PDB file of C-alpha atoms in Angstrom:
ATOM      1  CA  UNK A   1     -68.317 -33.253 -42.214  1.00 36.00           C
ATOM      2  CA  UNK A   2     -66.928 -29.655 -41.599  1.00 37.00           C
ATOM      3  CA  UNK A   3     -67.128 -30.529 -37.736  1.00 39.00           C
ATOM      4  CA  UNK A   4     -65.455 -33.656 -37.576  1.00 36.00           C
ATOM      5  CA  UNK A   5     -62.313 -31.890 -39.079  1.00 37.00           C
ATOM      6  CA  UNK A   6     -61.411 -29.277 -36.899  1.00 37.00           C
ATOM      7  CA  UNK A   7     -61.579 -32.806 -34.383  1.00 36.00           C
ATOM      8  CA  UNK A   8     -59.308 -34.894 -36.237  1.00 35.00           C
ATOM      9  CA  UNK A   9     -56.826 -31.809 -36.622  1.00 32.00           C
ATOM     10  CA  UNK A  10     -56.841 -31.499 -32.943  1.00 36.00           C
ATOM     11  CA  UNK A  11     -56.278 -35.229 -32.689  1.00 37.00           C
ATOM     12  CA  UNK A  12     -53.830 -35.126 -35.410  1.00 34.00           C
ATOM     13  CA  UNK A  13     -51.704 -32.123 -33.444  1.00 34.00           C
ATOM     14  CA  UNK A  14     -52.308 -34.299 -29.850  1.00 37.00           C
ATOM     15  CA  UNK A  15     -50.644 -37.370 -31.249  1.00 35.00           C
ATOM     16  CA  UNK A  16     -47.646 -35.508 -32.867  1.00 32.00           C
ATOM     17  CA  UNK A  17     -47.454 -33.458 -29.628  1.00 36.00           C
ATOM     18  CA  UNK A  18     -47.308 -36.316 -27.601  1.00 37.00           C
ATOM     19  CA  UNK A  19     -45.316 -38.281 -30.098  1.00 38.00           C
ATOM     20  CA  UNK A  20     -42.467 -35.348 -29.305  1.00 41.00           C
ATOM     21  CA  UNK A  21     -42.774 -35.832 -25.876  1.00 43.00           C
ATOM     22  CA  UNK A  22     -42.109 -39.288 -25.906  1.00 45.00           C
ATOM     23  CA  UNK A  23     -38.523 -39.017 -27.887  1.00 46.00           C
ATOM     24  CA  UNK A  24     -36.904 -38.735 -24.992  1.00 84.00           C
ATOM     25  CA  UNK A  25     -33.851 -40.361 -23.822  1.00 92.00           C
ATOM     26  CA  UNK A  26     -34.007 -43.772 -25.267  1.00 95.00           C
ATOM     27  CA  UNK A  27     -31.882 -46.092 -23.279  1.00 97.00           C
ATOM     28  CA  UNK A  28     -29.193 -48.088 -24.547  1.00 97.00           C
ATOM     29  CA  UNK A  29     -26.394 -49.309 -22.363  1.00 97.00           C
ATOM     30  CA  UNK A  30     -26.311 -49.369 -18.382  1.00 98.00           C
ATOM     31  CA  UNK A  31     -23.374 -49.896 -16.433  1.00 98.00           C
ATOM     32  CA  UNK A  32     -23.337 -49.997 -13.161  1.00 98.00           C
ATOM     33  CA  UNK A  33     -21.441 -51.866  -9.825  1.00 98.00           C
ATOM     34  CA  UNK A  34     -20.661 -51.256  -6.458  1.00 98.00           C
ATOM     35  CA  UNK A  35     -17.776 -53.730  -5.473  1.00 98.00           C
ATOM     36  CA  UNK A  36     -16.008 -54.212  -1.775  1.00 98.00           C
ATOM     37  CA  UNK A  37     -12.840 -56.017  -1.212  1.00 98.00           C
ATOM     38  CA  UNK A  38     -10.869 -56.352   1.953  1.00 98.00           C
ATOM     39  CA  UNK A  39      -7.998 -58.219   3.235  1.00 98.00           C
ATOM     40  CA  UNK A  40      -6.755 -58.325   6.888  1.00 97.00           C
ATOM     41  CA  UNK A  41      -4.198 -61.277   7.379  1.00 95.00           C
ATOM     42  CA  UNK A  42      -4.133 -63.411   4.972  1.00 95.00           C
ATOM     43  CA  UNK A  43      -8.109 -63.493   4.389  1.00 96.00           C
ATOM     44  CA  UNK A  44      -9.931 -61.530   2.095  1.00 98.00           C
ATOM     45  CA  UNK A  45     -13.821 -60.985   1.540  1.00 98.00           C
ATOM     46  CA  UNK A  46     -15.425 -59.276  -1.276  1.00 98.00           C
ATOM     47  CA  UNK A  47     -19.035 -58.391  -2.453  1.00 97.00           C
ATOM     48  CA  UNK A  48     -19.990 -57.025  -5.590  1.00 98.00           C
ATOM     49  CA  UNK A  49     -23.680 -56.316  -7.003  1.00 98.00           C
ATOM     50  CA  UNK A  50     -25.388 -55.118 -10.352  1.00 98.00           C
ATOM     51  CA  UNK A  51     -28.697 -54.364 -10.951  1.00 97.00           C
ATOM     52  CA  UNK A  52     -30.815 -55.601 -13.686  1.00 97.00           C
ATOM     53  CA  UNK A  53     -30.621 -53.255 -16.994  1.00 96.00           C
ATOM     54  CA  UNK A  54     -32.087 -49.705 -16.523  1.00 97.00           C
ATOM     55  CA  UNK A  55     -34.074 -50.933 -13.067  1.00 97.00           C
ATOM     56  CA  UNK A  56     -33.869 -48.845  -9.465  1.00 98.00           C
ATOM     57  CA  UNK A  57     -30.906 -49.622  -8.067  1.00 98.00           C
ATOM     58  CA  UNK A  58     -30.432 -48.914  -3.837  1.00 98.00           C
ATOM     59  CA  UNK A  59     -27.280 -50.916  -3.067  1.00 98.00           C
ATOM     60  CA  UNK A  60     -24.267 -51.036  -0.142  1.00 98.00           C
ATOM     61  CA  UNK A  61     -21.697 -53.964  -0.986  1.00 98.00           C
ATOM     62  CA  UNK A  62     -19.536 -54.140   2.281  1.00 98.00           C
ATOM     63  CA  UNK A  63     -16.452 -56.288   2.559  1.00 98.00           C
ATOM     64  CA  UNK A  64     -15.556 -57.055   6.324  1.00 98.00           C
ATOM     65  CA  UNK A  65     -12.807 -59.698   7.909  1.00 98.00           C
ATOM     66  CA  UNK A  66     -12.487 -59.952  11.641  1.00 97.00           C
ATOM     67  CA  UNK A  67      -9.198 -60.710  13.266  1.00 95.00           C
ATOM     68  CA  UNK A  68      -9.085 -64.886  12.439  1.00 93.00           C
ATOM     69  CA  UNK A  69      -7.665 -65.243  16.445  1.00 92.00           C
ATOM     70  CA  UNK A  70     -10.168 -64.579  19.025  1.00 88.00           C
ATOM     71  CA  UNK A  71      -7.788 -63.840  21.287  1.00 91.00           C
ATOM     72  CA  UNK A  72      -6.873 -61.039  18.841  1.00 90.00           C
ATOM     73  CA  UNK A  73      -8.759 -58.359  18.448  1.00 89.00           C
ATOM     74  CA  UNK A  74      -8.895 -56.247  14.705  1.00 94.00           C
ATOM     75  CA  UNK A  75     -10.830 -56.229  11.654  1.00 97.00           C
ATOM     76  CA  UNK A  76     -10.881 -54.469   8.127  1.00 98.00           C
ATOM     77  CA  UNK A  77     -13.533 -53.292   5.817  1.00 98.00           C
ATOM     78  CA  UNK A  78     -14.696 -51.959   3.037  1.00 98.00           C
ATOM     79  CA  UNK A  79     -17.899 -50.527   1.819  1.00 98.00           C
ATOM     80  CA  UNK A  80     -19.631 -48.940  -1.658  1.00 98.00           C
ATOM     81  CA  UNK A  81     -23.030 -47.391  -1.969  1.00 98.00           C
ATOM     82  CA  UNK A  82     -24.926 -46.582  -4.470  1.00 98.00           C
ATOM     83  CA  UNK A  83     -28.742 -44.881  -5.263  1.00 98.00           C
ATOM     84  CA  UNK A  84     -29.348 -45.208  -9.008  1.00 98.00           C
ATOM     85  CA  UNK A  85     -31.745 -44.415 -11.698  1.00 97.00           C
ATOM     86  CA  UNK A  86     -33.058 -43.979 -15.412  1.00 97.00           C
ATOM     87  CA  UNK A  87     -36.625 -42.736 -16.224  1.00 93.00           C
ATOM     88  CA  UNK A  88     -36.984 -41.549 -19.440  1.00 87.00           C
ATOM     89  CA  UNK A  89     -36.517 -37.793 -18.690  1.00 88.00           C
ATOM     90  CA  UNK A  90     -33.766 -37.985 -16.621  1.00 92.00           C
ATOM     91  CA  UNK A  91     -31.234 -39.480 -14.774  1.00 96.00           C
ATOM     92  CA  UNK A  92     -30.091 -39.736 -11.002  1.00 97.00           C
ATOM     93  CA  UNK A  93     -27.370 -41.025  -9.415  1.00 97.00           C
ATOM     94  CA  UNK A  94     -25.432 -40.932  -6.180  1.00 97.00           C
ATOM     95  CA  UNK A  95     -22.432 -42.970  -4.794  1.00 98.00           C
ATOM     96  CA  UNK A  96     -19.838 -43.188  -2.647  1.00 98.00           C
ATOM     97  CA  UNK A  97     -16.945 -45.304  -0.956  1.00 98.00           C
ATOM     98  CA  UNK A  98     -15.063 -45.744   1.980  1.00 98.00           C
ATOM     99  CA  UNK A  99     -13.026 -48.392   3.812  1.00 98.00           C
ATOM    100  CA  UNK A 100     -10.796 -48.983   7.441  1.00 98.00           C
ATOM    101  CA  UNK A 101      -8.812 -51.266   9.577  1.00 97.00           C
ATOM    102  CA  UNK A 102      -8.781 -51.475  12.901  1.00 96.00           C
ATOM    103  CA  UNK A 103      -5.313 -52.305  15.278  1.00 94.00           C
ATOM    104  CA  UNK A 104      -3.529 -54.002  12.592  1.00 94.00           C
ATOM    105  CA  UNK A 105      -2.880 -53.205   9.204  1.00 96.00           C
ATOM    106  CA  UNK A 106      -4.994 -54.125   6.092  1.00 97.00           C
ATOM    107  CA  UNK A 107      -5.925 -53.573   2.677  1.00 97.00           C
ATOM    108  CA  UNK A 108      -9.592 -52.251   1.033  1.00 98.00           C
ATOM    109  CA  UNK A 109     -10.704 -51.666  -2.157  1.00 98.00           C
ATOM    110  CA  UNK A 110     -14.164 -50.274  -3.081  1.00 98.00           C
ATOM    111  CA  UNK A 111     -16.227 -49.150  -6.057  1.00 98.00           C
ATOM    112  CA  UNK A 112     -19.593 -47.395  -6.462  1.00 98.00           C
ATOM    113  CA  UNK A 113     -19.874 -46.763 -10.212  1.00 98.00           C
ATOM    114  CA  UNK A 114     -23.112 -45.799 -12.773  1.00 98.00           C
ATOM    115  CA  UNK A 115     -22.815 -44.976 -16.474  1.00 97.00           C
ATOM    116  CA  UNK A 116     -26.439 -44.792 -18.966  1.00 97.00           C
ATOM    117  CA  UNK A 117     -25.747 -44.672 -22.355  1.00 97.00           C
ATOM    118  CA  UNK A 118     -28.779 -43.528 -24.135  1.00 96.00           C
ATOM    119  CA  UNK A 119     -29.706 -41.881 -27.825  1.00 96.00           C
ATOM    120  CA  UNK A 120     -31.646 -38.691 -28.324  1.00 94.00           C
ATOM    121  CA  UNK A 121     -33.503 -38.534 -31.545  1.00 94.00           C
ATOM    122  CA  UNK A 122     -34.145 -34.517 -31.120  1.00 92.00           C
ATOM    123  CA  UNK A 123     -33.090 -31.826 -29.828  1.00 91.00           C
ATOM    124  CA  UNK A 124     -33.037 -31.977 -25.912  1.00 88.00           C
ATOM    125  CA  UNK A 125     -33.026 -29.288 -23.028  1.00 90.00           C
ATOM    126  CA  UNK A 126     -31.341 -30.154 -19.895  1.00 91.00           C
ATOM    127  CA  UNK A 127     -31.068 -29.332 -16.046  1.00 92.00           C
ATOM    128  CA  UNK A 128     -27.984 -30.706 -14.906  1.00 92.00           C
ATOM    129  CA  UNK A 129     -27.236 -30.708 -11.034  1.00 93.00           C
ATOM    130  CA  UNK A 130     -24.282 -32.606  -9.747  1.00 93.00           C
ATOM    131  CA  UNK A 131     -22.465 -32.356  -6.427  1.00 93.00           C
ATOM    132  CA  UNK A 132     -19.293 -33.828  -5.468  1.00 92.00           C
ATOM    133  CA  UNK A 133     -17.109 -34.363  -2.179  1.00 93.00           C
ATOM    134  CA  UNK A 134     -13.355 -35.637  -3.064  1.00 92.00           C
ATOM    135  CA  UNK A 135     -12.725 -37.053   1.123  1.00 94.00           C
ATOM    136  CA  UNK A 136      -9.845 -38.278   1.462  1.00 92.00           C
ATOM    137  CA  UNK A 137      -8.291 -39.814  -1.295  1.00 88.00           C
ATOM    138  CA  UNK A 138      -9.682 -41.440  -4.391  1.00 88.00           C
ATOM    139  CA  UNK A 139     -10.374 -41.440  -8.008  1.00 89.00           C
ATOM    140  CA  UNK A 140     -13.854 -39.535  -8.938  1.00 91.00           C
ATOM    141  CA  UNK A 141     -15.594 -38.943 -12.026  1.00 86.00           C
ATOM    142  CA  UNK A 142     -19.177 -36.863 -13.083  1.00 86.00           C
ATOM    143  CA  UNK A 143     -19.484 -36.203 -16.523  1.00 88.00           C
ATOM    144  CA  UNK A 144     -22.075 -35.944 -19.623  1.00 90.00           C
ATOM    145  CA  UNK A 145     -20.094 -36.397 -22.729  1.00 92.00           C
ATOM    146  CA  UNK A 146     -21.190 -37.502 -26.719  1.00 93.00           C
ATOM    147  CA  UNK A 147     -20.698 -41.067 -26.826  1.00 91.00           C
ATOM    148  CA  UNK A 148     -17.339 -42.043 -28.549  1.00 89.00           C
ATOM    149  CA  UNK A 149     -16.162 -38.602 -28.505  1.00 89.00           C
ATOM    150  CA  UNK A 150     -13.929 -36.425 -26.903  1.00 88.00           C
ATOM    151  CA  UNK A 151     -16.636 -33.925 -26.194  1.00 88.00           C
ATOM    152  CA  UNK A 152     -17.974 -33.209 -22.683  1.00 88.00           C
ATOM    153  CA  UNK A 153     -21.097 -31.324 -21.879  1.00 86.00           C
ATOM    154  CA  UNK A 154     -21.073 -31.234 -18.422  1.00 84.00           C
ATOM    155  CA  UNK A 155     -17.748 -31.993 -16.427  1.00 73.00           C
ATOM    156  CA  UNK A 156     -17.350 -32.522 -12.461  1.00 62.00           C
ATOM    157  CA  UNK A 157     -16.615 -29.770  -9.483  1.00 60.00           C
ATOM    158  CA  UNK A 158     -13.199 -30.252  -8.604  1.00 64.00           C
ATOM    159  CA  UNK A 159     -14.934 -30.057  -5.171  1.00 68.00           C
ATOM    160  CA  UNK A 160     -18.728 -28.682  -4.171  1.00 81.00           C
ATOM    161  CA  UNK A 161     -21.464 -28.218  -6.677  1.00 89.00           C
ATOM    162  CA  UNK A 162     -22.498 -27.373  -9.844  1.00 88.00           C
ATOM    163  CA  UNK A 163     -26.186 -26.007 -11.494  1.00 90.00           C
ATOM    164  CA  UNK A 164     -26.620 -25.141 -14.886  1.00 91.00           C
ATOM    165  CA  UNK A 165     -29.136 -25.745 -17.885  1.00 93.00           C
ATOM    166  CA  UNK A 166     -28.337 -26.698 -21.864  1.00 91.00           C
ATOM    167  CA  UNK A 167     -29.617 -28.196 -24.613  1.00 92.00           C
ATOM    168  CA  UNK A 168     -28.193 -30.982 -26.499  1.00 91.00           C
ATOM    169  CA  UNK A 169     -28.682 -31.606 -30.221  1.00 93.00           C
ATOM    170  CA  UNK A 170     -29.933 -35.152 -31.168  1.00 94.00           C
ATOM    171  CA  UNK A 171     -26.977 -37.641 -30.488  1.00 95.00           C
ATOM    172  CA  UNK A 172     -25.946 -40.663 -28.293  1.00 96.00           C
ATOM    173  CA  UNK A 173     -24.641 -39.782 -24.857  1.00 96.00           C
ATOM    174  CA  UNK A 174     -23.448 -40.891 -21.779  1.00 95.00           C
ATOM    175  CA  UNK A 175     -23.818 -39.687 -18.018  1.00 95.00           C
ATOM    176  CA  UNK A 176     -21.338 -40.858 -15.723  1.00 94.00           C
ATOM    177  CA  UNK A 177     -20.654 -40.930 -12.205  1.00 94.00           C
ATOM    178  CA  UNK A 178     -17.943 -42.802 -10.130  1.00 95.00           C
ATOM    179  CA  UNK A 179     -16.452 -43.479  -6.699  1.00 97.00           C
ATOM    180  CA  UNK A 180     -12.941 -45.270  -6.161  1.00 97.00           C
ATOM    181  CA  UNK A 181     -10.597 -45.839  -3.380  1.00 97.00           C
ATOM    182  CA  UNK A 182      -7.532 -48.570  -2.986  1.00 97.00           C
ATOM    183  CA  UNK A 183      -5.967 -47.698   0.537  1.00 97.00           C
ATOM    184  CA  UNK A 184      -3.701 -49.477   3.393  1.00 96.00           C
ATOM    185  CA  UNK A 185      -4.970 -46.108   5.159  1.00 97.00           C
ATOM    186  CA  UNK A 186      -6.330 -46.868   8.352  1.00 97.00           C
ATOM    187  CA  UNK A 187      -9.318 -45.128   7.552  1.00 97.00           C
ATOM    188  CA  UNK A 188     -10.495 -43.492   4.180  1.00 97.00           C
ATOM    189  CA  UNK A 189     -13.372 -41.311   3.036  1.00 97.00           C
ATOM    190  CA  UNK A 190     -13.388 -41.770  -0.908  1.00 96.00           C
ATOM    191  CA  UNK A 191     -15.708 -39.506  -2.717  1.00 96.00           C
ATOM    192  CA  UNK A 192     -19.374 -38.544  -2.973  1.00 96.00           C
ATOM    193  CA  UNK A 193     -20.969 -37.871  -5.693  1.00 95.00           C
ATOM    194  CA  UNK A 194     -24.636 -37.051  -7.186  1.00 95.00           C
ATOM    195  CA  UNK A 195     -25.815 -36.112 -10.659  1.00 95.00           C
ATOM    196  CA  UNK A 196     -29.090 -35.139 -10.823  1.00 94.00           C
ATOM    197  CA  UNK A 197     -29.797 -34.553 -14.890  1.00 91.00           C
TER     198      UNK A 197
END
């Protein structure tokens, strides 16, 4: 009897160990689209994809209208891409946009955007490693913030990089990155960006 106790201790200690290493990051919302929309002359095309909830998502939605004369030569695009995921110690993401016309005018739109909202039940130590390249024009966004609060863990680089470690106490959260453009430009780099959490 004496040796079958030290045993079930050790069990006992193994399945509370393990029990704490399984309250992770317990999803709860996903949100996530890339979208493409362009319009050259009259005619517009658009794509837009989502992937199912909380799966591996590798997507490019690209928008593109030729000239509609083929004695005419022109074209205009738009495209969004997007490498996304949630395993339940972290988070990646990484998106960008970007859109063109070529010898007459148009208009593009494009989106790449990812945002996991997910509950911790304990108190949780972070890496967070985000990157982020404005281009040309275009509305960004990398953040970690407490869900339906004004706080914010982890904001973006205006421009380049950032590396740093925390912990956060048990809470809801959300971990957000985004890549917009709307242009008549004739070309247009939107922004690049990666969070790596």
């Amino acid at each position: 009897m004496l040796r079958t106790r030290p045993l079930v201790l050790v069990a006992i200690a193994s399945a509370l160990l393990a029990s704490g290493a399984a309250a992770d990051m317990i999803p709860l919302v996903d949100l996530r689209e890339t979208a493409a929309d362009a319009t050259f002359k009259g005619i517009t095309d658009s794509q837009s994809h989502s992937p199912a909830p909380f799966a591996y998502f590798n997507d490019n939605a690209s928008a593109y209208v030729p000239d509609p004369d083929p004695e005419q030569s022109g074209s205009c695009g738009a495209d969004a891409f997007q490498v996304s995921q949630f395993l339940p110690n972290g988070i990646s993401m990484s998106g960008g946009t970007g859109g063109s016309w070529y010898a007459v005018p148009g208009n593009y739109s494009a989106l790449s955007f990812a945002n996991f909202k997910f509950r911790l039940d304990g108190c949780h130590q972070y890496q967070y490693d985000a990157w982020l390249d404005p281009g040309d024009l275009g509305d960004s966004q990398l953040a970690v913030t407490a869900s339906g609060t004004p706080l914010e863990y982890e904001g973006a680089p205006t421009v380049g990089e950032i590396h740093t470690t925390g912990r956060l106490p048990a809470g809801t959260y959300e971990v957000e990155g985004k890549s917009y453009i709307i242009s008549d430009r004739e070309t247009t780099t939107g922004p690049t960006y990666t969070i790596l959490w």
